[in-house]
């Protein structure tokens, strides 16, 4: 299966090689332990920053590498090699969902206060949108920000927030007025401090990440931390969705490729009834189907990425890529686990974790059902 396509230049490929080396040296060997400890160390952010990997797409004036979305795409693909969905989720939440709104909507002063230290790995970010009563239906969120002298007083609760325990700042969606469903949402950068309490959730996969509920009780946020225009927060939510979904598609395809290669190797080595597993037609055909699925997912994802990078607004293509890849990835992981037999069910085998981690894809970042709703509208249905 070709990895290259014409999308990436030699410079992107050079980044791929150096990122891969770093990841396989510094992150992958610890993945199993971090998963068991239900936590990866905060120092990971510092190590990534030292390699310039927290600011690939961000401007040099804030400490970034001044690269493009393709540089970031390369990193997303290579991070699949960590082998811990939780670690990748924590890094991804910081780089690809918490900091992009500051980059796009923040003032210069906010970028210096939050984006620059985030790129240096000194401040870790989270994005807080989901609430107990508002997930897919974002417009029903109830966390309130009341106007007070020189700022806001925030009360409410967020849930399922990645980096929700460790984050130094939370890019938080709040209601600033009661009017309108999509209206009246604003974004505040909330520093961890008085009145902000997190509690870590236990979950099926992504064990190394701290998914948490965060409560806000009379939290004062200065007006200088209002991100973007007041009552226009819905735009900010929509602005990063395409990139977030592309990131999920890219990560899924890279994970599928890796799982396929490892499973094919296992099937060549493991013998039953006097032959390697891969010599049994049922297994060989299954592997062929999985290779075909991976290739299809990559083509659809790269088509969406190419359009995105060219400046189109490829909502339909990105939505299709997200929908197709997340379910296909989970199905591939399940099939790879099956090919491993009893070993696939054991903690010591990577596929046990990969299969659990992949279950999040069809739920997070907009569920399969929501992707179908978007596509239904886009197709005039
Ligand atoms: C591990 C993890 C990490 C996460 N990280 C973050 C984070 O960092 N920041 C953040 O803000 N959020 C985060 N989320 C939240 C995630 O985005 C939501 O879980 C997701 O959007 C779904 O919302 P919900 O859980 O409230 O489900 P609901 O919206 O209650 O949906 C329940 C089910 O009903 C379906 N459904 C809903 N509406 C419709 C409809 N109109 N038609 C048909 N079916 C429908 C959904 O697809 C789903 O299957 C995370 C979630 C998880 C599990």
JSON list of N, CA and C and ligand atoms in Angstrom, two decimals, residues 97 127-130 134-137 159-162 203 206 211 360 363-367 369-370 373, ligand 1:
[
{"chain": "A", "resi": 97, "resn": "UNK", "atom": "N", "xyz": [-7.20, 20.98, 18.88]},
{"chain": "A", "resi": 97, "resn": "UNK", "atom": "CA", "xyz": [-8.52, 21.55, 19.19]},
{"chain": "A", "resi": 97, "resn": "UNK", "atom": "C", "xyz": [-8.50, 22.70, 20.20]},
{"chain": "A", "resi": 127, "resn": "UNK", "atom": "N", "xyz": [-10.11, 21.89, 25.36]},
{"chain": "A", "resi": 127, "resn": "UNK", "atom": "CA", "xyz": [-11.27, 22.56, 24.78]},
{"chain": "A", "resi": 127, "resn": "UNK", "atom": "C", "xyz": [-12.51, 22.05, 25.50]},
{"chain": "A", "resi": 128, "resn": "UNK", "atom": "N", "xyz": [-13.25, 22.96, 26.11]},
{"chain": "A", "resi": 128, "resn": "UNK", "atom": "CA", "xyz": [-14.42, 22.55, 26.89]},
{"chain": "A", "resi": 128, "resn": "UNK", "atom": "C", "xyz": [-15.71, 22.99, 26.23]},
{"chain": "A", "resi": 129, "resn": "UNK", "atom": "N", "xyz": [-16.30, 22.11, 25.48]},
{"chain": "A", "resi": 129, "resn": "UNK", "atom": "CA", "xyz": [-17.60, 22.43, 24.87]},
{"chain": "A", "resi": 129, "resn": "UNK", "atom": "C", "xyz": [-18.69, 21.53, 25.47]},
{"chain": "A", "resi": 130, "resn": "UNK", "atom": "N", "xyz": [-18.46, 20.20, 25.43]},
{"chain": "A", "resi": 130, "resn": "UNK", "atom": "CA", "xyz": [-19.50, 19.24, 25.83]},
{"chain": "A", "resi": 130, "resn": "UNK", "atom": "C", "xyz": [-19.92, 19.40, 27.30]},
{"chain": "A", "resi": 134, "resn": "UNK", "atom": "N", "xyz": [-25.47, 18.58, 26.87]},
{"chain": "A", "resi": 134, "resn": "UNK", "atom": "CA", "xyz": [-25.23, 19.15, 25.53]},
{"chain": "A", "resi": 134, "resn": "UNK", "atom": "C", "xyz": [-23.98, 18.55, 24.90]},
{"chain": "A", "resi": 135, "resn": "UNK", "atom": "N", "xyz": [-24.18, 17.54, 24.03]},
{"chain": "A", "resi": 135, "resn": "UNK", "atom": "CA", "xyz": [-23.06, 16.95, 23.30]},
{"chain": "A", "resi": 135, "resn": "UNK", "atom": "C", "xyz": [-23.24, 17.25, 21.83]},
{"chain": "A", "resi": 136, "resn": "UNK", "atom": "N", "xyz": [-23.95, 16.35, 21.14]},
{"chain": "A", "resi": 136, "resn": "UNK", "atom": "CA", "xyz": [-24.24, 16.59, 19.72]},
{"chain": "A", "resi": 136, "resn": "UNK", "atom": "C", "xyz": [-25.02, 17.90, 19.56]},
{"chain": "A", "resi": 137, "resn": "UNK", "atom": "N", "xyz": [-25.92, 18.13, 20.51]},
{"chain": "A", "resi": 137, "resn": "UNK", "atom": "CA", "xyz": [-26.78, 19.32, 20.46]},
{"chain": "A", "resi": 137, "resn": "UNK", "atom": "C", "xyz": [-26.08, 20.46, 21.20]},
{"chain": "A", "resi": 159, "resn": "UNK", "atom": "N", "xyz": [-18.20, 18.16, 30.51]},
{"chain": "A", "resi": 159, "resn": "UNK", "atom": "CA", "xyz": [-17.84, 16.76, 30.72]},
{"chain": "A", "resi": 159, "resn": "UNK", "atom": "C", "xyz": [-17.16, 16.16, 29.49]},
{"chain": "A", "resi": 160, "resn": "UNK", "atom": "N", "xyz": [-16.50, 15.01, 29.72]},
{"chain": "A", "resi": 160, "resn": "UNK", "atom": "CA", "xyz": [-15.73, 14.29, 28.69]},
{"chain": "A", "resi": 160, "resn": "UNK", "atom": "C", "xyz": [-14.61, 15.17, 28.11]},
{"chain": "A", "resi": 161, "resn": "UNK", "atom": "N", "xyz": [-14.02, 16.02, 28.91]},
{"chain": "A", "resi": 161, "resn": "UNK", "atom": "CA", "xyz": [-13.02, 16.95, 28.37]},
{"chain": "A", "resi": 161, "resn": "UNK", "atom": "C", "xyz": [-11.62, 16.32, 28.42]},
{"chain": "A", "resi": 162, "resn": "UNK", "atom": "N", "xyz": [-11.01, 16.18, 27.25]},
{"chain": "A", "resi": 162, "resn": "UNK", "atom": "CA", "xyz": [-9.66, 15.63, 27.14]},
{"chain": "A", "resi": 162, "resn": "UNK", "atom": "C", "xyz": [-8.66, 16.65, 27.72]},
{"chain": "A", "resi": 203, "resn": "UNK", "atom": "N", "xyz": [-12.79, 5.00, 31.69]},
{"chain": "A", "resi": 203, "resn": "UNK", "atom": "CA", "xyz": [-13.41, 4.76, 30.38]},
{"chain": "A", "resi": 203, "resn": "UNK", "atom": "C", "xyz": [-12.89, 3.49, 29.69]},
{"chain": "A", "resi": 206, "resn": "UNK", "atom": "N", "xyz": [-8.43, 4.71, 25.54]},
{"chain": "A", "resi": 206, "resn": "UNK", "atom": "CA", "xyz": [-7.69, 5.97, 25.74]},
{"chain": "A", "resi": 206, "resn": "UNK", "atom": "C", "xyz": [-7.28, 6.11, 27.21]},
{"chain": "A", "resi": 211, "resn": "UNK", "atom": "N", "xyz": [-9.61, 12.19, 30.68]},
{"chain": "A", "resi": 211, "resn": "UNK", "atom": "CA", "xyz": [-10.92, 12.70, 30.27]},
{"chain": "A", "resi": 211, "resn": "UNK", "atom": "C", "xyz": [-11.65, 13.06, 31.56]},
{"chain": "A", "resi": 360, "resn": "UNK", "atom": "N", "xyz": [-13.79, 4.98, 20.09]},
{"chain": "A", "resi": 360, "resn": "UNK", "atom": "CA", "xyz": [-14.17, 6.39, 20.28]},
{"chain": "A", "resi": 360, "resn": "UNK", "atom": "C", "xyz": [-14.49, 7.11, 18.96]},
{"chain": "A", "resi": 363, "resn": "UNK", "atom": "N", "xyz": [-17.85, 8.17, 17.79]},
{"chain": "A", "resi": 363, "resn": "UNK", "atom": "CA", "xyz": [-18.61, 8.99, 18.77]},
{"chain": "A", "resi": 363, "resn": "UNK", "atom": "C", "xyz": [-18.04, 10.41, 18.84]},
{"chain": "A", "resi": 364, "resn": "UNK", "atom": "N", "xyz": [-16.72, 10.53, 19.01]},
{"chain": "A", "resi": 364, "resn": "UNK", "atom": "CA", "xyz": [-16.10, 11.84, 19.27]},
{"chain": "A", "resi": 364, "resn": "UNK", "atom": "C", "xyz": [-16.02, 12.72, 18.03]},
{"chain": "A", "resi": 365, "resn": "UNK", "atom": "N", "xyz": [-15.86, 14.01, 18.28]},
{"chain": "A", "resi": 365, "resn": "UNK", "atom": "CA", "xyz": [-15.66, 14.97, 17.17]},
{"chain": "A", "resi": 365, "resn": "UNK", "atom": "C", "xyz": [-16.86, 15.05, 16.24]},
{"chain": "A", "resi": 366, "resn": "UNK", "atom": "N", "xyz": [-18.04, 14.72, 16.75]},
{"chain": "A", "resi": 366, "resn": "UNK", "atom": "CA", "xyz": [-19.25, 14.63, 15.92]},
{"chain": "A", "resi": 366, "resn": "UNK", "atom": "C", "xyz": [-19.47, 13.16, 15.59]},
{"chain": "A", "resi": 367, "resn": "UNK", "atom": "N", "xyz": [-20.58, 12.61, 16.07]},
{"chain": "A", "resi": 367, "resn": "UNK", "atom": "CA", "xyz": [-20.82, 11.16, 15.92]},
{"chain": "A", "resi": 367, "resn": "UNK", "atom": "C", "xyz": [-21.18, 10.80, 14.48]},
{"chain": "A", "resi": 369, "resn": "UNK", "atom": "N", "xyz": [-23.89, 9.55, 13.47]},
{"chain": "A", "resi": 369, "resn": "UNK", "atom": "CA", "xyz": [-25.25, 10.01, 13.15]},
{"chain": "A", "resi": 369, "resn": "UNK", "atom": "C", "xyz": [-25.25, 11.50, 12.78]},
{"chain": "A", "resi": 370, "resn": "UNK", "atom": "N", "xyz": [-24.45, 12.28, 13.49]},
{"chain": "A", "resi": 370, "resn": "UNK", "atom": "CA", "xyz": [-24.37, 13.72, 13.18]},
{"chain": "A", "resi": 370, "resn": "UNK", "atom": "C", "xyz": [-23.70, 13.92, 11.82]},
{"chain": "A", "resi": 373, "resn": "UNK", "atom": "N", "xyz": [-26.29, 13.41, 9.32]},
{"chain": "A", "resi": 373, "resn": "UNK", "atom": "CA", "xyz": [-27.22, 14.54, 9.26]},
{"chain": "A", "resi": 373, "resn": "UNK", "atom": "C", "xyz": [-26.61, 15.66, 8.41]},
{"chain": "B", "resi": 1, "resn": "LIG", "atom": "C1", "xyz": [-13.01, 10.05, 25.30]},
{"chain": "B", "resi": 1, "resn": "LIG", "atom": "C2", "xyz": [-13.75, 11.30, 24.92]},
{"chain": "B", "resi": 1, "resn": "LIG", "atom": "C3", "xyz": [-13.07, 12.50, 24.77]},
{"chain": "B", "resi": 1, "resn": "LIG", "atom": "C4", "xyz": [-13.76, 13.67, 24.47]},
{"chain": "B", "resi": 1, "resn": "LIG", "atom": "N1", "xyz": [-13.09, 14.86, 24.42]},
{"chain": "B", "resi": 1, "resn": "LIG", "atom": "C5", "xyz": [-13.80, 16.02, 24.34]},
{"chain": "B", "resi": 1, "resn": "LIG", "atom": "C6", "xyz": [-13.15, 17.30, 24.49]},
{"chain": "B", "resi": 1, "resn": "LIG", "atom": "O1", "xyz": [-11.92, 17.38, 24.63]},
{"chain": "B", "resi": 1, "resn": "LIG", "atom": "N2", "xyz": [-13.91, 18.42, 24.45]},
{"chain": "B", "resi": 1, "resn": "LIG", "atom": "C7", "xyz": [-15.27, 18.38, 24.29]},
{"chain": "B", "resi": 1, "resn": "LIG", "atom": "O2", "xyz": [-15.90, 19.43, 24.28]},
{"chain": "B", "resi": 1, "resn": "LIG", "atom": "N3", "xyz": [-15.92, 17.19, 24.12]},
{"chain": "B", "resi": 1, "resn": "LIG", "atom": "C8", "xyz": [-15.22, 16.02, 24.17]},
{"chain": "B", "resi": 1, "resn": "LIG", "atom": "N4", "xyz": [-15.87, 14.81, 24.04]},
{"chain": "B", "resi": 1, "resn": "LIG", "atom": "C9", "xyz": [-17.32, 14.80, 23.85]},
{"chain": "B", "resi": 1, "resn": "LIG", "atom": "C10", "xyz": [-17.79, 14.29, 22.50]},
{"chain": "B", "resi": 1, "resn": "LIG", "atom": "O3", "xyz": [-17.56, 15.26, 21.50]},
{"chain": "B", "resi": 1, "resn": "LIG", "atom": "C11", "xyz": [-19.28, 13.91, 22.66]},
{"chain": "B", "resi": 1, "resn": "LIG", "atom": "O4", "xyz": [-19.34, 12.74, 23.46]},
{"chain": "B", "resi": 1, "resn": "LIG", "atom": "C12", "xyz": [-19.98, 13.68, 21.34]},
{"chain": "B", "resi": 1, "resn": "LIG", "atom": "O5", "xyz": [-20.09, 14.88, 20.63]},
{"chain": "B", "resi": 1, "resn": "LIG", "atom": "C13", "xyz": [-21.37, 13.08, 21.53]},
{"chain": "B", "resi": 1, "resn": "LIG", "atom": "O6", "xyz": [-22.12, 13.81, 22.45]},
{"chain": "B", "resi": 1, "resn": "LIG", "atom": "P1", "xyz": [-22.87, 13.06, 23.67]},
{"chain": "B", "resi": 1, "resn": "LIG", "atom": "O7", "xyz": [-21.88, 12.14, 24.31]},
{"chain": "B", "resi": 1, "resn": "LIG", "atom": "O8", "xyz": [-23.52, 14.06, 24.51]},
{"chain": "B", "resi": 1, "resn": "LIG", "atom": "O9", "xyz": [-23.95, 12.14, 22.98]},
{"chain": "B", "resi": 1, "resn": "LIG", "atom": "P2", "xyz": [-25.45, 12.61, 22.58]},
{"chain": "B", "resi": 1, "resn": "LIG", "atom": "O10", "xyz": [-25.41, 13.89, 21.82]},
{"chain": "B", "resi": 1, "resn": "LIG", "atom": "O11", "xyz": [-26.33, 12.54, 23.78]},
{"chain": "B", "resi": 1, "resn": "LIG", "atom": "O12", "xyz": [-25.85, 11.44, 21.58]},
{"chain": "B", "resi": 1, "resn": "LIG", "atom": "C14", "xyz": [-26.18, 10.11, 22.02]},
{"chain": "B", "resi": 1, "resn": "LIG", "atom": "C15", "xyz": [-26.37, 9.25, 20.78]},
{"chain": "B", "resi": 1, "resn": "LIG", "atom": "O13", "xyz": [-27.47, 9.73, 20.02]},
{"chain": "B", "resi": 1, "resn": "LIG", "atom": "C16", "xyz": [-27.06, 10.08, 18.71]},
{"chain": "B", "resi": 1, "resn": "LIG", "atom": "N5", "xyz": [-27.76, 11.29, 18.27]},
{"chain": "B", "resi": 1, "resn": "LIG", "atom": "C17", "xyz": [-27.74, 12.51, 18.85]},
{"chain": "B", "resi": 1, "resn": "LIG", "atom": "N6", "xyz": [-28.50, 13.36, 18.14]},
{"chain": "B", "resi": 1, "resn": "LIG", "atom": "C18", "xyz": [-29.01, 12.65, 17.10]},
{"chain": "B", "resi": 1, "resn": "LIG", "atom": "C19", "xyz": [-29.85, 12.97, 15.99]},
{"chain": "B", "resi": 1, "resn": "LIG", "atom": "N7", "xyz": [-30.28, 14.22, 15.78]},
{"chain": "B", "resi": 1, "resn": "LIG", "atom": "N8", "xyz": [-30.17, 12.00, 15.12]},
{"chain": "B", "resi": 1, "resn": "LIG", "atom": "C20", "xyz": [-29.68, 10.74, 15.29]},
{"chain": "B", "resi": 1, "resn": "LIG", "atom": "N9", "xyz": [-28.87, 10.38, 16.30]},
{"chain": "B", "resi": 1, "resn": "LIG", "atom": "C21", "xyz": [-28.54, 11.32, 17.20]},
{"chain": "B", "resi": 1, "resn": "LIG", "atom": "C22", "xyz": [-25.56, 10.31, 18.79]},
{"chain": "B", "resi": 1, "resn": "LIG", "atom": "O14", "xyz": [-24.91, 10.12, 17.56]},
{"chain": "B", "resi": 1, "resn": "LIG", "atom": "C23", "xyz": [-25.15, 9.27, 19.82]},
{"chain": "B", "resi": 1, "resn": "LIG", "atom": "O15", "xyz": [-25.01, 8.03, 19.20]},
{"chain": "B", "resi": 1, "resn": "LIG", "atom": "C24", "xyz": [-15.18, 13.62, 24.28]},
{"chain": "B", "resi": 1, "resn": "LIG", "atom": "C25", "xyz": [-15.86, 12.40, 24.39]},
{"chain": "B", "resi": 1, "resn": "LIG", "atom": "C26", "xyz": [-15.18, 11.26, 24.73]},
{"chain": "B", "resi": 1, "resn": "LIG", "atom": "C27", "xyz": [-15.96, 9.98, 24.88]}
]
